[in-house]
XYZ file of C-alpha atoms in Angstrom:
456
model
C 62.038 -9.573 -203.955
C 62.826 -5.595 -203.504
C 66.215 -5.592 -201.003
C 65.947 -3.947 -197.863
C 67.484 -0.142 -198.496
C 71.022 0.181 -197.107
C 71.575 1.381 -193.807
C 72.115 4.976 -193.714
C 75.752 5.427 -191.957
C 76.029 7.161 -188.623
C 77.765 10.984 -189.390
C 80.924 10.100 -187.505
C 81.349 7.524 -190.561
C 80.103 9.852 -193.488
C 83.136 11.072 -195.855
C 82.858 14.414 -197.123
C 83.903 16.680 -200.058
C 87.695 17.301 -200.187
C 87.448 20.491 -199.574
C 85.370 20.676 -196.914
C 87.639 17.668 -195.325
C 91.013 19.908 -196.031
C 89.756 23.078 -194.208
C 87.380 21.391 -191.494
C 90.561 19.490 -190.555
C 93.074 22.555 -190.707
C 90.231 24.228 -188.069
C 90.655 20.827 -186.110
C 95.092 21.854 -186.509
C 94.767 25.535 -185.514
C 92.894 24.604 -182.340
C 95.560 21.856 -181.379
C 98.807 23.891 -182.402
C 99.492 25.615 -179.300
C 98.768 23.007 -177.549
C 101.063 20.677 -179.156
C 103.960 22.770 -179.520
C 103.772 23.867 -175.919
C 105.160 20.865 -174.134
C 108.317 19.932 -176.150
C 109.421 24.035 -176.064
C 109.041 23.834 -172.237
C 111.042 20.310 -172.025
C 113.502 21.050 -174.844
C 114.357 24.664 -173.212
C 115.137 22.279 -169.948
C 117.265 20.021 -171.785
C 119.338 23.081 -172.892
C 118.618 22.504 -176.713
C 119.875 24.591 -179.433
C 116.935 26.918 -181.186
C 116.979 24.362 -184.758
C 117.361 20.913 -182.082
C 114.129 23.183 -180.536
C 112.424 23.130 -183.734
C 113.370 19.769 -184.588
C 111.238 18.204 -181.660
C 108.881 20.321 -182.672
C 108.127 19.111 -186.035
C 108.551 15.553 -184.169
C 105.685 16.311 -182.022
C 103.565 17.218 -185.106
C 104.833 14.381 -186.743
C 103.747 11.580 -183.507
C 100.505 13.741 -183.172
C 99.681 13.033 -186.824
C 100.301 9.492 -186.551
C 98.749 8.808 -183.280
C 95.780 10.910 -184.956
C 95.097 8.416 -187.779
C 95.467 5.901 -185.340
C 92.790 7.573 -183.919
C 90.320 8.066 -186.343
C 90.846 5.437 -188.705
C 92.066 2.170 -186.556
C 93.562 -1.072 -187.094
C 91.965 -4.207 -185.610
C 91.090 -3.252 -182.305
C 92.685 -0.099 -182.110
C 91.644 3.182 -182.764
C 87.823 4.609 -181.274
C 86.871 5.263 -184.745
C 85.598 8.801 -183.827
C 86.540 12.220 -184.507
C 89.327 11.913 -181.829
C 92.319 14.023 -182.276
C 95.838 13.212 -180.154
C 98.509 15.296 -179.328
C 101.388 15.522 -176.638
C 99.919 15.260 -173.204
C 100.441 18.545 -170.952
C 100.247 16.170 -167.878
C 103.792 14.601 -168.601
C 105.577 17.608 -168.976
C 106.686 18.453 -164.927
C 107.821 14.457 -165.080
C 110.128 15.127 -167.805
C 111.597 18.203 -167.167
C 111.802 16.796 -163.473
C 114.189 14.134 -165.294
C 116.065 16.777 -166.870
C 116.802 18.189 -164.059
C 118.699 14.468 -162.558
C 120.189 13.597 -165.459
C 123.051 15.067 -167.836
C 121.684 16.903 -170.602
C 122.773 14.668 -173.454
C 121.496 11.761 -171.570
C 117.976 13.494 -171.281
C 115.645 12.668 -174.090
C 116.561 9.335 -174.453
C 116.213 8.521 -170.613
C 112.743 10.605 -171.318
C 112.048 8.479 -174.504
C 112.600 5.031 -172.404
C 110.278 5.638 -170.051
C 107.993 6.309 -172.319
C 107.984 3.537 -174.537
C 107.973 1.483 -171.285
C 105.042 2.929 -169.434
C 103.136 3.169 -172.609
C 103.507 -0.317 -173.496
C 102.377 -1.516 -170.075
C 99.429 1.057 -170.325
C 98.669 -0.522 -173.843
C 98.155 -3.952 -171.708
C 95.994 -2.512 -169.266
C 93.999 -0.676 -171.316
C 91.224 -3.437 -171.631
C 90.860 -3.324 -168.516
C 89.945 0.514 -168.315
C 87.547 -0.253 -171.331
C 85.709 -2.311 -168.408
C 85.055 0.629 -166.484
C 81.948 2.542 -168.426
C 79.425 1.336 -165.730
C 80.904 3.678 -163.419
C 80.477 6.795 -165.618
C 76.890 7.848 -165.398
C 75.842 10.922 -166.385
C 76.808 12.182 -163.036
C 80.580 11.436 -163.307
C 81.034 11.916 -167.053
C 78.820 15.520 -166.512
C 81.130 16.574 -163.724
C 84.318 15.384 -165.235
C 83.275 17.347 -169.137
C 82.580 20.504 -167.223
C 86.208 20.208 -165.520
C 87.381 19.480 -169.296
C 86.303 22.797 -170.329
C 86.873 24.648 -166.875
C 89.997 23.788 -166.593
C 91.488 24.613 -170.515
C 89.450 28.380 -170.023
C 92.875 29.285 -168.120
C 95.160 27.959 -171.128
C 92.944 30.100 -173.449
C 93.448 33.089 -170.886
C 97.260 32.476 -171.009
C 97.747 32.561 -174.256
C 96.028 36.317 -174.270
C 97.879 37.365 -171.523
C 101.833 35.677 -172.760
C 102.122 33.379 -169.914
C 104.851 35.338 -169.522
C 105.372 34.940 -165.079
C 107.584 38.044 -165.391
C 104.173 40.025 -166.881
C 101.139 37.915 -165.990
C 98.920 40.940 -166.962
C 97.627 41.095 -170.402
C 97.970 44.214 -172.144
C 95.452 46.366 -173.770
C 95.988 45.513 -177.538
C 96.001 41.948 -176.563
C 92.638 41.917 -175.068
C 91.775 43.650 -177.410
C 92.740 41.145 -180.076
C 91.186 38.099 -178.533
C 87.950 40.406 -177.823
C 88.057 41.292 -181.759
C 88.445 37.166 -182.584
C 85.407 36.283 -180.278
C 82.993 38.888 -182.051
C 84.309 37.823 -184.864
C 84.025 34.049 -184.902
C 80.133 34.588 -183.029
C 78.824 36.676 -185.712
C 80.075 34.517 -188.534
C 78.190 31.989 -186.424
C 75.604 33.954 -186.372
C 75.149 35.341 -190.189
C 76.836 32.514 -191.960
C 74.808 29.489 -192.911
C 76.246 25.828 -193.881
C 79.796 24.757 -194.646
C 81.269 28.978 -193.879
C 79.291 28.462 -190.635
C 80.990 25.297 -189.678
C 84.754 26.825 -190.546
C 83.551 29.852 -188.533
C 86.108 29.443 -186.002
C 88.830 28.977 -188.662
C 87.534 32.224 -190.571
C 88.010 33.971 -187.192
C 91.664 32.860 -186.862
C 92.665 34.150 -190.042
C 90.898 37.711 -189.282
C 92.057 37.701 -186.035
C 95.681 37.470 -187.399
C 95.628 39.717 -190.097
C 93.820 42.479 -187.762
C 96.975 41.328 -186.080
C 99.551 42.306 -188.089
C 98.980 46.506 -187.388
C 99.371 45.765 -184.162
C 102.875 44.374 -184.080
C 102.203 40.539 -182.541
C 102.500 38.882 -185.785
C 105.922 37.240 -185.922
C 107.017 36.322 -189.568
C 110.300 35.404 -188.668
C 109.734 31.707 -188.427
C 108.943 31.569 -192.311
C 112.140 32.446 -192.767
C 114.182 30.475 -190.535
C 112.156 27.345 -191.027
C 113.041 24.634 -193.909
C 111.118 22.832 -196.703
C 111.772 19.326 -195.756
C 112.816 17.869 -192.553
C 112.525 14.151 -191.532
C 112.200 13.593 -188.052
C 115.327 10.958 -188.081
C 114.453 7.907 -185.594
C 116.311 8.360 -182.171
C 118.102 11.688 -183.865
C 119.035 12.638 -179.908
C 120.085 9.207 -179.702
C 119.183 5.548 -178.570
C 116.426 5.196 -175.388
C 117.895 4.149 -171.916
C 115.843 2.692 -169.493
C 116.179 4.017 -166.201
C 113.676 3.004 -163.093
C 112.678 5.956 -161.475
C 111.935 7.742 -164.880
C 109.999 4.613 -165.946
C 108.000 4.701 -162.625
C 107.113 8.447 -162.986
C 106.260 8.023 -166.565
C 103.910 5.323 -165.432
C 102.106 7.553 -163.468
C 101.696 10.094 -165.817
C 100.409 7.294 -168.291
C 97.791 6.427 -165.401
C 96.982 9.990 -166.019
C 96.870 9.517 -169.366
C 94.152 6.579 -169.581
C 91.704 8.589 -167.333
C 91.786 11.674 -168.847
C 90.996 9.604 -172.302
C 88.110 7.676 -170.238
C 86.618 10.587 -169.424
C 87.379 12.791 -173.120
C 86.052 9.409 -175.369
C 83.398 9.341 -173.690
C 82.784 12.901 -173.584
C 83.281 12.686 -177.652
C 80.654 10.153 -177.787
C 78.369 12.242 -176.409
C 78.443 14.657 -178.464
C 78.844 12.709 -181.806
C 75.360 10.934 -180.406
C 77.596 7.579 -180.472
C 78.334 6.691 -176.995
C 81.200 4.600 -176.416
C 80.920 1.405 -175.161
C 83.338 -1.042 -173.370
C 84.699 -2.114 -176.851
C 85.273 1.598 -178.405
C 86.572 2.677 -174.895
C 89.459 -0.419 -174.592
C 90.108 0.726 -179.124
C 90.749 4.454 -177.919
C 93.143 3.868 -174.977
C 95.166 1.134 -177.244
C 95.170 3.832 -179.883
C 96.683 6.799 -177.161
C 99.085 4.195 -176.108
C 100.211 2.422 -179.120
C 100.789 6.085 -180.343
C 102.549 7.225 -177.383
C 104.631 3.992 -177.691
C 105.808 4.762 -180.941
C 106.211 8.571 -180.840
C 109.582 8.152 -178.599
C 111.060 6.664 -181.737
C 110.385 9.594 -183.685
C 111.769 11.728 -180.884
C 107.950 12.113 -179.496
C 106.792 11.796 -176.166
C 103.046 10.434 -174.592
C 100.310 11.329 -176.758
C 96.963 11.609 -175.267
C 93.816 13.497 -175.919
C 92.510 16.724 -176.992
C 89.838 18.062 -175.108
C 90.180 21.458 -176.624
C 88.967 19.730 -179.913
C 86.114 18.403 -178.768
C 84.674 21.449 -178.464
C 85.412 22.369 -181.954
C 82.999 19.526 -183.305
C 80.371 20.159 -180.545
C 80.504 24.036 -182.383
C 80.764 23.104 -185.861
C 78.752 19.849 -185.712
C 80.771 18.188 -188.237
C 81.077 14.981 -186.808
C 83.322 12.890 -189.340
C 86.203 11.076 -188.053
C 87.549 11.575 -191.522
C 87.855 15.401 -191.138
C 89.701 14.624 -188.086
C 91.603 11.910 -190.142
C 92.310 14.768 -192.309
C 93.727 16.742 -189.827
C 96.252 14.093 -188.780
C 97.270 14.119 -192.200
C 98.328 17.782 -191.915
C 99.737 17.252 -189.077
C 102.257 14.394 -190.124
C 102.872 16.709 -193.793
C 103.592 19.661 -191.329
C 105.896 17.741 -189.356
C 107.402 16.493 -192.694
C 107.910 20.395 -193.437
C 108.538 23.488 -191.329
C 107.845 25.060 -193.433
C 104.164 24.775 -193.296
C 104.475 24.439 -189.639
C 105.640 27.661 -189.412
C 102.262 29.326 -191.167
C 99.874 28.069 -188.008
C 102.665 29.305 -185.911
C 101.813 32.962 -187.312
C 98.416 33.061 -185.198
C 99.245 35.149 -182.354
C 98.579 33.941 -178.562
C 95.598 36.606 -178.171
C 93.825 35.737 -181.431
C 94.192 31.973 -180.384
C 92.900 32.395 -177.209
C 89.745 34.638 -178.439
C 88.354 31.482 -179.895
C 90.000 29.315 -177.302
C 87.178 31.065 -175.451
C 84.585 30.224 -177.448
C 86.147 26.584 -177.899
C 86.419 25.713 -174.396
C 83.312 26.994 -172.867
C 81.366 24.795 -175.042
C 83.372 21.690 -173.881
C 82.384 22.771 -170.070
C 78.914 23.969 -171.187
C 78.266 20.087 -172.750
C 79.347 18.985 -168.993
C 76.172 21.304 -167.785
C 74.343 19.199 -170.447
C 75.528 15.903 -169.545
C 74.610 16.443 -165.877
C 71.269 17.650 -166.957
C 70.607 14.119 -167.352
C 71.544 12.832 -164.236
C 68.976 12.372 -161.545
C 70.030 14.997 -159.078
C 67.453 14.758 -157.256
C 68.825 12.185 -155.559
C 70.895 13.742 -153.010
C 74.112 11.231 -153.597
C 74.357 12.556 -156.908
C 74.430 16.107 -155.889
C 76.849 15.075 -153.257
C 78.564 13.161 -156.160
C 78.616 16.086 -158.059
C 79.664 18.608 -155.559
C 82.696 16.928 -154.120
C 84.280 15.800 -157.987
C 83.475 19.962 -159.298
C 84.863 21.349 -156.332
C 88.143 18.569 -156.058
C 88.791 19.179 -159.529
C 88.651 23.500 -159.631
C 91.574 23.386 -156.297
C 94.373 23.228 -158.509
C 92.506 25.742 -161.566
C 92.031 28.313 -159.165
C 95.321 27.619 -156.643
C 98.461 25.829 -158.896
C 100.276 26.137 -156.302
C 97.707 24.412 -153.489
C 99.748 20.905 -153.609
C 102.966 22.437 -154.289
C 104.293 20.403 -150.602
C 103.081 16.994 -151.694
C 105.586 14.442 -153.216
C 106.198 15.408 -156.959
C 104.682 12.437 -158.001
C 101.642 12.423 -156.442
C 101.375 16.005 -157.531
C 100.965 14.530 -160.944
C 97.270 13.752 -160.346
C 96.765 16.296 -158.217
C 97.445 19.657 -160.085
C 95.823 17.941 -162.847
C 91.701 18.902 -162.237
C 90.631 16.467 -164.997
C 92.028 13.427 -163.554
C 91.082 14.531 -159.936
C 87.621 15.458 -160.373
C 87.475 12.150 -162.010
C 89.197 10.394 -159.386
C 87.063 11.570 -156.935
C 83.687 11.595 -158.919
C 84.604 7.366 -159.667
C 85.423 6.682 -156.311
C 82.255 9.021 -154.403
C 80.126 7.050 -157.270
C 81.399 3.510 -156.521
C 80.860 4.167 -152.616
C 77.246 5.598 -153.057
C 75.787 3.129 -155.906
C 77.937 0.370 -156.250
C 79.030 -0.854 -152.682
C 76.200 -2.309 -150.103
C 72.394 -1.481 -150.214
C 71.046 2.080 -150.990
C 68.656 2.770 -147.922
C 64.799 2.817 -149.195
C 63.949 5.970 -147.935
C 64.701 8.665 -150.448
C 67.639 10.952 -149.795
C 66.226 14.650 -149.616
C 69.073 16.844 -151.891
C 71.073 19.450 -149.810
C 70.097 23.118 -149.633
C 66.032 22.361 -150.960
C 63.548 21.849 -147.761
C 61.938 18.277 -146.404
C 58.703 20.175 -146.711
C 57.246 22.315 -149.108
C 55.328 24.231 -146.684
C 54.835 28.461 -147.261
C 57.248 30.591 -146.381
């Protein structure tokens, strides 16, 4: 008897050639850097750290990125979504902490930080089952709204990092426009022209001509090749041993809320555009994975580890859907945090060269939300409705940051986040109009199209 041929593996589980894996991956790094660096510059500055304790939590960051990465992508038991899912410190716990910098001594700082958040992770790590339960309520309609808020709300980070986001000069200037403008053309012709494997790396390609077209123009900082060293363990509890303090806990448990729905919404974004959609099981894996890293990152002098949306992008682009290029990528990430050394050499893209192909990297996260919603049936007025309310909810605080500014500080955590309130809102609207009491039987005509189709 001839055996049955073997089943051909899905792409997210397809290895690939080592070198192809190396410099898909770095792509997968060079997108994320910014963002991961960001957050513990912001909070160290407001714990009054020295410039090397600075760079020390930033190597930890890359360090608790990498690991919560692998987590990620290559799982343990029922952890880990198994998909090309790439972690990194969340942006949403950063007013929190430097909020508890603010209260508490500055020695006393991170570790009051770090307690927190090994205790709200842990608790989020119990709950997340229970979020894995939740896919019924993400139809097209609320996943399509909340992926278009993904990529709607990131456009402004790219736009920052032309500009400086420096408040004092919120204008960009003309070389730095210029520079980004350069890195777009760049990456969409190589798009364009190249074919296979240099076609996939595209955005990559464009990062490294964007910075060396860089260099003329005096926004290519060397100096952190020479300041930074070869090896540098990030020693466990190096600013000393977690507290545990209740109002830092509660706040941290919020942001950790935050956490677990802006995950919902990104793995199942991901699975879209792998063509493996998560189910309950993958979704309850990923949020044990986000919160099992962010659980352990505190003891490398981390902090909450969630998603990265801007990545998701990057494979929707590329189309190279292998969670071990992603894998790989965590890999660099833990070796960088191992040495600054390498660290330092993503650090040499400039802002505007980053946020050229931000551009391009972003825009196709919201433009797979357009997709998504494609599929939902909006003809059916509820779901326009649906739609409506969760797009415009979630663009207040993109287009105002400072809308909210005289609600409590903690509620302001889910509210100047547009991810997790276009979410919010889109679950909820959903839940009222499908899932509680009896749709009428009469069709609901959709707003702004006529009852009649009579002539004008």
């Amino acid at each position: 008897m001839v055996p049955a041929p073997a089943q051909r593996r899905h792409p997210v589980d397809q290895t690939l050639p080592p070198l192809k894996l190396v410099t898909s991956g770095l792509q997968h790094v060079a997108a994320m850097y910014a963002g991961v660096v960001a957050p513990p510059l912001v909070v160290g500055k407001a714990c009054a750290l020295s410039g090397a304790q600075l760079t020390f939590l930033v190597g930890a960051s890359l360090f608790t990125a990498g690991i919560a990465t692998l987590l990620q992508t290559l799982g343990f038991w029922k952890v880990g979504a198994r998909l090309p899912f790439v972690n990194g410190v969340s942006f949403a716990g950063v007013a929190p902490l430097v909020a508890i910098a603010g209260t508490t001594p500055h020695r006393d700082s991170l570790p009051v930080m770090f307690g927190a958040v090994m205790v709200a992770a842990a608790l989020g790590f119990l709950i997340a089952p229970y979020f894995g339960r939740l896919v019924r309520f993400f139809p097209p309609v609320v996943t399509g709204s909340v992926i278009t808020l993904i990529g709607v709300s990131l456009l402004p980070v790219a736009i920052g990092w032309v500009a400086g986001n420096d408040p004092a000069h919120p204008a960009a200037s003309a070389s730095d426009i210029a520079l980004a403008v350069i890195t777009l053309v760049v990456v969409l012709v190589l798009r364009r022209m190249l074919n296979g494997f240099l076609q996939q790396i595209a955005v990559l390609i464009g990062l490294v001509v964007g910075t060396l077209i860089a260099i003329p123009f005096g926004v290519t900082d060397f100096s952190p090749l020479g300041r930074a060293g070869l090896i540098g363990f990030p020693t466990p509890f190096h600013f000393g041993a977690p507290q545990f303090q209740l109002p830092a806990i509660v706040s941290m448990c919020v942001v950790i809320l935050v956490c677990l729905t802006e995950s919902t919404a990104d793995i199942l974004a991901l699975g879209k555009v792998v063509e493996k959609p998560a189910d309950e099981a993958v979704l309850a894996a990923g949020l044990r994975a986000d919160m099992l890293g962010s659980a352990v990152s505190p003891v490398f002098n981390g902090f909450a580890n969630s998603a990265f949306a801007q990545n998701i992008g990057l494979v929707a682009i590329t189309r190279v859907r292998s969670r071990f290029v992603v894998a790989a990528g965590g890999l660099i990430l833990v070796v960088m945090g191992l040495c600054p050394v390498l660290a330092s050499l993503i650090a040499l893209v400039p802002g505007p060269v980053l946020g050229g192909a931000g551009i391009v990297l972003f825009g196709t996260v919201a433009a797979s939300g357009v997709k998504t919603l494609a599929e939902a049936d909006l003809n059916d007025g509820d779901n326009l409705l649906i739609m409506a309310v969760a797009l415009g909810g979630g663009i207040i605080p993109i287009v105002a940051p400072d809308f909210y500014d005289g609600v409590d500080p903690h509620l302001r955590i889910v509210l100047n986040s547009g991810v997790s309130m276009g979410c919010l809102v889109a679950v909820v609207l959903n839940t009222v109009f499908h899932h509680l009491g009896r749709k009428p039987a009469a069709r609901v005509e959709p707003i702004g199209e006529p009852v009649s189709s009579g002539a004008a």
